[in-house]
Structures are given as C-alpha cells and as structure tokens.
C-alpha cells in the first residue's frame, strides 16, 4: 500500500499560493538533495489540475541534462485530480476525475510505494481533511505574506502530527517532516 507524501513550500503564516516568493532565497544544495530524496522514494506522482497544467509544459521537455529531476517527473506514473481535464499528452499521465477520497484510497491501495504530491494546494487540503496524507514535507521560508491560499484552511478538522525530521538551510529555510499521528490520538 502506498503512502502519500506532500511537499510544500510554505511561509511562516502558512501561505502556499504561487511560491514565486521562494526566488528571494538561495536554493541550498541540501534542499535539492532533500527534495530528490522525497521524489526518489516515490513510485507515483499525484497532482491537482492547476499544478499539473503548470508542470506539464515545463517538465515534459526537460532532460536529465537540464535537471536531474526530469527522469522522475517524466517517467513516473502521474495521476491528476480534475473535474475539468479530460485528457493529457504528458507521458504516463492518467486523469482520475474529480476529487474523491475513495479514489485516492484506491490509488494508495494499488501503488506499491510512496506517492509524491508537490504543490496542488486544493488537493492537499482535501486529502489532509480526509486523513489521506501520511507525510508532510514542509519547506518553511522565513517570511509572512498576510494573505494567500494556506495549507490548512480555516474550519478544517483538527489533526495531530509527529515531527519525523528537521533540517535548516542557508537563508533560514527549514525542512520539517511530519507524519500523521495514529488515529484515535487526535
């Protein structure tokens, strides 16, 4: 059974929307190694429609010479959650249809390994609310934005997480890894 790992760039005040604000910070090689480790341990990619539509034109043309993550992004089976997208030309991509917790559970059941989620805020929030996320990889940037889409929406269900790891990078960015606490302990 697969485990879902969500990777997000996030501000101190929880904003994940349009992370172009990350460009103001150095991209530490250890951060690249951490992201490569998350990707490398995964056997499938799960994305929301908006993230998929941003990634497809960019990643589908990259080679390993352009970016060491290109083989993973292009060769790994990709699943996109969308109520509007019907087909895709990106290699190894399948449209799952609109969000359904049961569909995601089925994907977890059929995947022999981790499932990588990058960005995909709407999808990530829905899966968090439904208890489907096993690991959170939060790359916390030392700034606040005051407004923007947040990872945890107001009024969402309470949940507990256990810290599984942390690493500090140049520029003050922290990689915090959390695992979902055992159900019944919330």
PDB file of C-alpha atoms in Angstrom:
ATOM      1  CA  UNK A   1       0.000   0.000   0.000  1.00  0.00           C
ATOM      2  CA  UNK A   2       1.277   3.413  -0.948  1.00  0.00           C
ATOM      3  CA  UNK A   3       1.895   6.298   1.413  1.00  0.00           C
ATOM      4  CA  UNK A   4       1.140   9.860   0.325  1.00  0.00           C
ATOM      5  CA  UNK A   5       3.884  12.410   0.926  1.00  0.00           C
ATOM      6  CA  UNK A   6       3.033  16.058   0.331  1.00  0.00           C
ATOM      7  CA  UNK A   7       5.867  18.506  -0.434  1.00  0.00           C
ATOM      8  CA  UNK A   8       5.078  22.212   0.006  1.00  0.00           C
ATOM      9  CA  UNK A   9       6.982  25.483   0.020  1.00  0.00           C
ATOM     10  CA  UNK A  10       5.252  27.434   2.792  1.00  0.00           C
ATOM     11  CA  UNK A  11       5.605  30.764   4.615  1.00  0.00           C
ATOM     12  CA  UNK A  12       5.638  31.221   8.378  1.00  0.00           C
ATOM     13  CA  UNK A  13       1.975  32.234   8.189  1.00  0.00           C
ATOM     14  CA  UNK A  14       1.033  29.100   6.225  1.00  0.00           C
ATOM     15  CA  UNK A  15       0.726  30.529   2.698  1.00  0.00           C
ATOM     16  CA  UNK A  16       1.483  28.085  -0.137  1.00  0.00           C
ATOM     17  CA  UNK A  17      -0.035  30.007  -3.048  1.00  0.00           C
ATOM     18  CA  UNK A  18       2.161  30.957  -6.042  1.00  0.00           C
ATOM     19  CA  UNK A  19       5.518  30.353  -4.352  1.00  0.00           C
ATOM     20  CA  UNK A  20       7.475  32.758  -6.556  1.00  0.00           C
ATOM     21  CA  UNK A  21       8.479  34.367  -3.224  1.00  0.00           C
ATOM     22  CA  UNK A  22      10.964  31.488  -2.861  1.00  0.00           C
ATOM     23  CA  UNK A  23      13.138  33.116  -5.554  1.00  0.00           C
ATOM     24  CA  UNK A  24      14.356  35.645  -2.971  1.00  0.00           C
ATOM     25  CA  UNK A  25      16.115  32.836  -1.062  1.00  0.00           C
ATOM     26  CA  UNK A  26      19.142  30.734  -2.002  1.00  0.00           C
ATOM     27  CA  UNK A  27      18.325  27.212  -3.202  1.00  0.00           C
ATOM     28  CA  UNK A  28      20.659  25.269  -0.939  1.00  0.00           C
ATOM     29  CA  UNK A  29      22.094  22.088  -2.480  1.00  0.00           C
ATOM     30  CA  UNK A  30      20.988  20.201   0.646  1.00  0.00           C
ATOM     31  CA  UNK A  31      17.417  21.322  -0.073  1.00  0.00           C
ATOM     32  CA  UNK A  32      17.786  19.895  -3.582  1.00  0.00           C
ATOM     33  CA  UNK A  33      19.056  16.645  -2.041  1.00  0.00           C
ATOM     34  CA  UNK A  34      16.070  16.503   0.336  1.00  0.00           C
ATOM     35  CA  UNK A  35      13.589  17.027  -2.495  1.00  0.00           C
ATOM     36  CA  UNK A  36      15.416  14.439  -4.610  1.00  0.00           C
ATOM     37  CA  UNK A  37      15.136  12.023  -1.688  1.00  0.00           C
ATOM     38  CA  UNK A  38      11.379  12.556  -1.435  1.00  0.00           C
ATOM     39  CA  UNK A  39      10.984  12.112  -5.182  1.00  0.00           C
ATOM     40  CA  UNK A  40      13.349   9.151  -5.372  1.00  0.00           C
ATOM     41  CA  UNK A  41      11.445   7.188  -2.752  1.00  0.00           C
ATOM     42  CA  UNK A  42       8.190   7.585  -4.717  1.00  0.00           C
ATOM     43  CA  UNK A  43       6.635   5.304  -7.313  1.00  0.00           C
ATOM     44  CA  UNK A  44       3.837   7.652  -8.435  1.00  0.00           C
ATOM     45  CA  UNK A  45       3.041  11.362  -8.670  1.00  0.00           C
ATOM     46  CA  UNK A  46      -0.359  12.787  -7.690  1.00  0.00           C
ATOM     47  CA  UNK A  47      -1.219  16.348  -8.701  1.00  0.00           C
ATOM     48  CA  UNK A  48      -4.145  18.717  -8.782  1.00  0.00           C
ATOM     49  CA  UNK A  49      -5.157  20.137 -12.161  1.00  0.00           C
ATOM     50  CA  UNK A  50      -3.594  23.590 -11.766  1.00  0.00           C
ATOM     51  CA  UNK A  51      -0.224  22.223 -10.663  1.00  0.00           C
ATOM     52  CA  UNK A  52      -0.371  19.563 -13.380  1.00  0.00           C
ATOM     53  CA  UNK A  53      -1.052  22.218 -16.030  1.00  0.00           C
ATOM     54  CA  UNK A  54       1.890  24.282 -14.739  1.00  0.00           C
ATOM     55  CA  UNK A  55       4.251  21.300 -14.559  1.00  0.00           C
ATOM     56  CA  UNK A  56       3.405  19.515 -17.839  1.00  0.00           C
ATOM     57  CA  UNK A  57       4.760  22.056 -20.359  1.00  0.00           C
ATOM     58  CA  UNK A  58       7.844  22.725 -18.258  1.00  0.00           C
ATOM     59  CA  UNK A  59       8.855  19.221 -17.175  1.00  0.00           C
ATOM     60  CA  UNK A  60       7.819  17.306 -20.303  1.00  0.00           C
ATOM     61  CA  UNK A  61      10.556  18.993 -22.353  1.00  0.00           C
ATOM     62  CA  UNK A  62      13.353  18.684 -19.785  1.00  0.00           C
ATOM     63  CA  UNK A  63      16.034  16.036 -19.904  1.00  0.00           C
ATOM     64  CA  UNK A  64      18.334  14.698 -17.195  1.00  0.00           C
ATOM     65  CA  UNK A  65      20.997  17.065 -18.544  1.00  0.00           C
ATOM     66  CA  UNK A  66      18.630  20.011 -17.941  1.00  0.00           C
ATOM     67  CA  UNK A  67      17.502  18.896 -14.498  1.00  0.00           C
ATOM     68  CA  UNK A  68      18.291  15.723 -12.535  1.00  0.00           C
ATOM     69  CA  UNK A  69      14.615  15.509 -11.534  1.00  0.00           C
ATOM     70  CA  UNK A  70      13.415  15.278 -15.143  1.00  0.00           C
ATOM     71  CA  UNK A  71      13.542  11.470 -15.461  1.00  0.00           C
ATOM     72  CA  UNK A  72      11.433  11.086 -12.318  1.00  0.00           C
ATOM     73  CA  UNK A  73       8.886  13.693 -13.435  1.00  0.00           C
ATOM     74  CA  UNK A  74       8.617  12.305 -16.969  1.00  0.00           C
ATOM     75  CA  UNK A  75       8.886   8.543 -16.488  1.00  0.00           C
ATOM     76  CA  UNK A  76       6.963   8.063 -13.233  1.00  0.00           C
ATOM     77  CA  UNK A  77       3.219   7.352 -13.477  1.00  0.00           C
ATOM     78  CA  UNK A  78       1.331  10.599 -12.884  1.00  0.00           C
ATOM     79  CA  UNK A  79      -2.248  10.914 -11.687  1.00  0.00           C
ATOM     80  CA  UNK A  80      -4.154  14.169 -11.921  1.00  0.00           C
ATOM     81  CA  UNK A  81      -7.291  15.022  -9.973  1.00  0.00           C
ATOM     82  CA  UNK A  82      -9.549  17.225 -12.070  1.00  0.00           C
ATOM     83  CA  UNK A  83     -13.240  17.740 -12.729  1.00  0.00           C
ATOM     84  CA  UNK A  84     -12.500  19.566 -15.996  1.00  0.00           C
ATOM     85  CA  UNK A  85      -9.398  17.992 -17.567  1.00  0.00           C
ATOM     86  CA  UNK A  86     -10.335  15.040 -19.769  1.00  0.00           C
ATOM     87  CA  UNK A  87      -7.082  14.068 -21.494  1.00  0.00           C
ATOM     88  CA  UNK A  88      -3.390  14.813 -21.288  1.00  0.00           C
ATOM     89  CA  UNK A  89      -0.392  14.459 -23.567  1.00  0.00           C
ATOM     90  CA  UNK A  90       2.232  14.268 -20.817  1.00  0.00           C
ATOM     91  CA  UNK A  91       3.862  10.838 -20.743  1.00  0.00           C
ATOM     92  CA  UNK A  92       2.495   8.296 -18.219  1.00  0.00           C
ATOM     93  CA  UNK A  93      -0.372  10.563 -17.087  1.00  0.00           C
ATOM     94  CA  UNK A  94      -3.845   9.465 -16.065  1.00  0.00           C
ATOM     95  CA  UNK A  95      -6.774  11.744 -15.263  1.00  0.00           C
ATOM     96  CA  UNK A  96      -8.593  10.401 -12.184  1.00  0.00           C
ATOM     97  CA  UNK A  97     -11.597  12.711 -12.466  1.00  0.00           C
ATOM     98  CA  UNK A  98     -12.948  14.969  -9.721  1.00  0.00           C
ATOM     99  CA  UNK A  99     -11.641  14.628  -6.172  1.00  0.00           C
ATOM    100  CA  UNK A 100     -12.897  11.565  -4.359  1.00  0.00           C
ATOM    101  CA  UNK A 101     -11.394  10.301  -1.120  1.00  0.00           C
ATOM    102  CA  UNK A 102     -12.316   6.767  -2.208  1.00  0.00           C
ATOM    103  CA  UNK A 103     -10.427   7.180  -5.493  1.00  0.00           C
ATOM    104  CA  UNK A 104      -7.341   8.384  -3.612  1.00  0.00           C
ATOM    105  CA  UNK A 105      -7.631   5.465  -1.176  1.00  0.00           C
ATOM    106  CA  UNK A 106      -7.822   3.130  -4.183  1.00  0.00           C
ATOM    107  CA  UNK A 107      -4.694   4.709  -5.657  1.00  0.00           C
ATOM    108  CA  UNK A 108      -2.897   4.215  -2.329  1.00  0.00           C
ATOM    109  CA  UNK A 109      -4.019   0.572  -2.262  1.00  0.00           C
ATOM    110  CA  UNK A 110      -2.782  -0.145  -5.795  1.00  0.00           C
ATOM    111  CA  UNK A 111       0.556   1.701  -5.502  1.00  0.00           C
ATOM    112  CA  UNK A 112       3.491  -0.303  -4.226  1.00  0.00           C
ATOM    113  CA  UNK A 113       5.492   2.585  -2.806  1.00  0.00           C
ATOM    114  CA  UNK A 114       5.209   6.241  -1.956  1.00  0.00           C
ATOM    115  CA  UNK A 115       3.048   8.718  -3.834  1.00  0.00           C
ATOM    116  CA  UNK A 116       4.601  12.173  -4.318  1.00  0.00           C
ATOM    117  CA  UNK A 117       2.457  15.322  -4.195  1.00  0.00           C
ATOM    118  CA  UNK A 118       4.029  18.694  -4.981  1.00  0.00           C
ATOM    119  CA  UNK A 119       2.073  21.907  -4.514  1.00  0.00           C
ATOM    120  CA  UNK A 120      -1.512  21.101  -5.512  1.00  0.00           C
ATOM    121  CA  UNK A 121      -2.926  23.130  -2.623  1.00  0.00           C
ATOM    122  CA  UNK A 122      -6.614  22.369  -3.154  1.00  0.00           C
ATOM    123  CA  UNK A 123      -5.894  18.654  -3.474  1.00  0.00           C
ATOM    124  CA  UNK A 124      -3.525  18.661  -0.489  1.00  0.00           C
ATOM    125  CA  UNK A 125      -6.097  20.406   1.728  1.00  0.00           C
ATOM    126  CA  UNK A 126      -8.812  17.926   0.730  1.00  0.00           C
ATOM    127  CA  UNK A 127      -6.558  14.939   1.409  1.00  0.00           C
ATOM    128  CA  UNK A 128      -5.461  16.405   4.757  1.00  0.00           C
ATOM    129  CA  UNK A 129      -9.111  16.890   5.736  1.00  0.00           C
ATOM    130  CA  UNK A 130      -9.856  13.271   4.758  1.00  0.00           C
ATOM    131  CA  UNK A 131      -6.845  11.874   6.645  1.00  0.00           C
ATOM    132  CA  UNK A 132      -5.150  10.600   3.484  1.00  0.00           C
ATOM    133  CA  UNK A 133      -1.746  12.297   3.886  1.00  0.00           C
ATOM    134  CA  UNK A 134       0.903  10.156   5.538  1.00  0.00           C
ATOM    135  CA  UNK A 135       3.880  12.538   5.433  1.00  0.00           C
ATOM    136  CA  UNK A 136       4.158  16.324   5.206  1.00  0.00           C
ATOM    137  CA  UNK A 137       7.408  17.770   3.880  1.00  0.00           C
ATOM    138  CA  UNK A 138       7.183  21.470   4.646  1.00  0.00           C
ATOM    139  CA  UNK A 139       9.935  23.760   3.402  1.00  0.00           C
ATOM    140  CA  UNK A 140       9.258  26.757   5.634  1.00  0.00           C
ATOM    141  CA  UNK A 141      10.537  30.098   4.348  1.00  0.00           C
ATOM    142  CA  UNK A 142      11.204  32.892   6.877  1.00  0.00           C
ATOM    143  CA  UNK A 143       8.609  35.404   5.759  1.00  0.00           C
ATOM    144  CA  UNK A 144       4.943  36.192   6.187  1.00  0.00           C
ATOM    145  CA  UNK A 145       2.648  37.328   3.390  1.00  0.00           C
ATOM    146  CA  UNK A 146      -0.515  38.124   5.322  1.00  0.00           C
ATOM    147  CA  UNK A 147      -2.789  36.869   2.548  1.00  0.00           C
ATOM    148  CA  UNK A 148      -2.938  33.953   0.162  1.00  0.00           C
ATOM    149  CA  UNK A 149      -4.049  30.363  -0.020  1.00  0.00           C
ATOM    150  CA  UNK A 150      -2.976  28.490   3.092  1.00  0.00           C
ATOM    151  CA  UNK A 151      -2.228  24.808   3.516  1.00  0.00           C
ATOM    152  CA  UNK A 152      -4.648  24.446   6.408  1.00  0.00           C
ATOM    153  CA  UNK A 153      -7.941  26.170   5.751  1.00  0.00           C
ATOM    154  CA  UNK A 154      -9.960  27.842   8.484  1.00  0.00           C
ATOM    155  CA  UNK A 155     -12.592  25.465   9.801  1.00  0.00           C
ATOM    156  CA  UNK A 156     -10.709  22.334   8.765  1.00  0.00           C
ATOM    157  CA  UNK A 157     -10.726  19.274  11.002  1.00  0.00           C
ATOM    158  CA  UNK A 158      -8.181  19.151  13.838  1.00  0.00           C
ATOM    159  CA  UNK A 159      -5.299  16.718  13.421  1.00  0.00           C
ATOM    160  CA  UNK A 160      -2.044  15.878  15.156  1.00  0.00           C
ATOM    161  CA  UNK A 161       1.301  15.230  13.534  1.00  0.00           C
ATOM    162  CA  UNK A 162       4.571  13.860  14.818  1.00  0.00           C
ATOM    163  CA  UNK A 163       7.858  15.519  13.902  1.00  0.00           C
ATOM    164  CA  UNK A 164       9.917  12.967  11.967  1.00  0.00           C
ATOM    165  CA  UNK A 165      12.792  15.189  10.918  1.00  0.00           C
ATOM    166  CA  UNK A 166      14.121  18.708  10.530  1.00  0.00           C
ATOM    167  CA  UNK A 167      16.945  20.390   8.681  1.00  0.00           C
ATOM    168  CA  UNK A 168      17.965  24.055   8.410  1.00  0.00           C
ATOM    169  CA  UNK A 169      19.282  25.528   5.167  1.00  0.00           C
ATOM    170  CA  UNK A 170      21.069  28.678   4.106  1.00  0.00           C
ATOM    171  CA  UNK A 171      18.777  31.688   4.069  1.00  0.00           C
ATOM    172  CA  UNK A 172      16.801  30.442   7.062  1.00  0.00           C
ATOM    173  CA  UNK A 173      14.645  27.863   5.262  1.00  0.00           C
ATOM    174  CA  UNK A 174      13.633  24.841   7.355  1.00  0.00           C
ATOM    175  CA  UNK A 175      12.609  21.421   6.067  1.00  0.00           C
ATOM    176  CA  UNK A 176      10.179  19.956   8.577  1.00  0.00           C
ATOM    177  CA  UNK A 177       8.933  16.418   8.053  1.00  0.00           C
ATOM    178  CA  UNK A 178       5.773  15.395   9.880  1.00  0.00           C
ATOM    179  CA  UNK A 179       3.946  12.093   9.901  1.00  0.00           C
ATOM    180  CA  UNK A 180       0.283  11.702  10.631  1.00  0.00           C
ATOM    181  CA  UNK A 181      -0.331  10.760  14.258  1.00  0.00           C
ATOM    182  CA  UNK A 182      -2.096   7.478  14.859  1.00  0.00           C
ATOM    183  CA  UNK A 183      -5.856   7.829  14.548  1.00  0.00           C
ATOM    184  CA  UNK A 184      -7.625   8.000  17.870  1.00  0.00           C
ATOM    185  CA  UNK A 185      -4.844  10.117  19.378  1.00  0.00           C
ATOM    186  CA  UNK A 186      -6.084  13.370  17.915  1.00  0.00           C
TER     187      UNK A 186
END
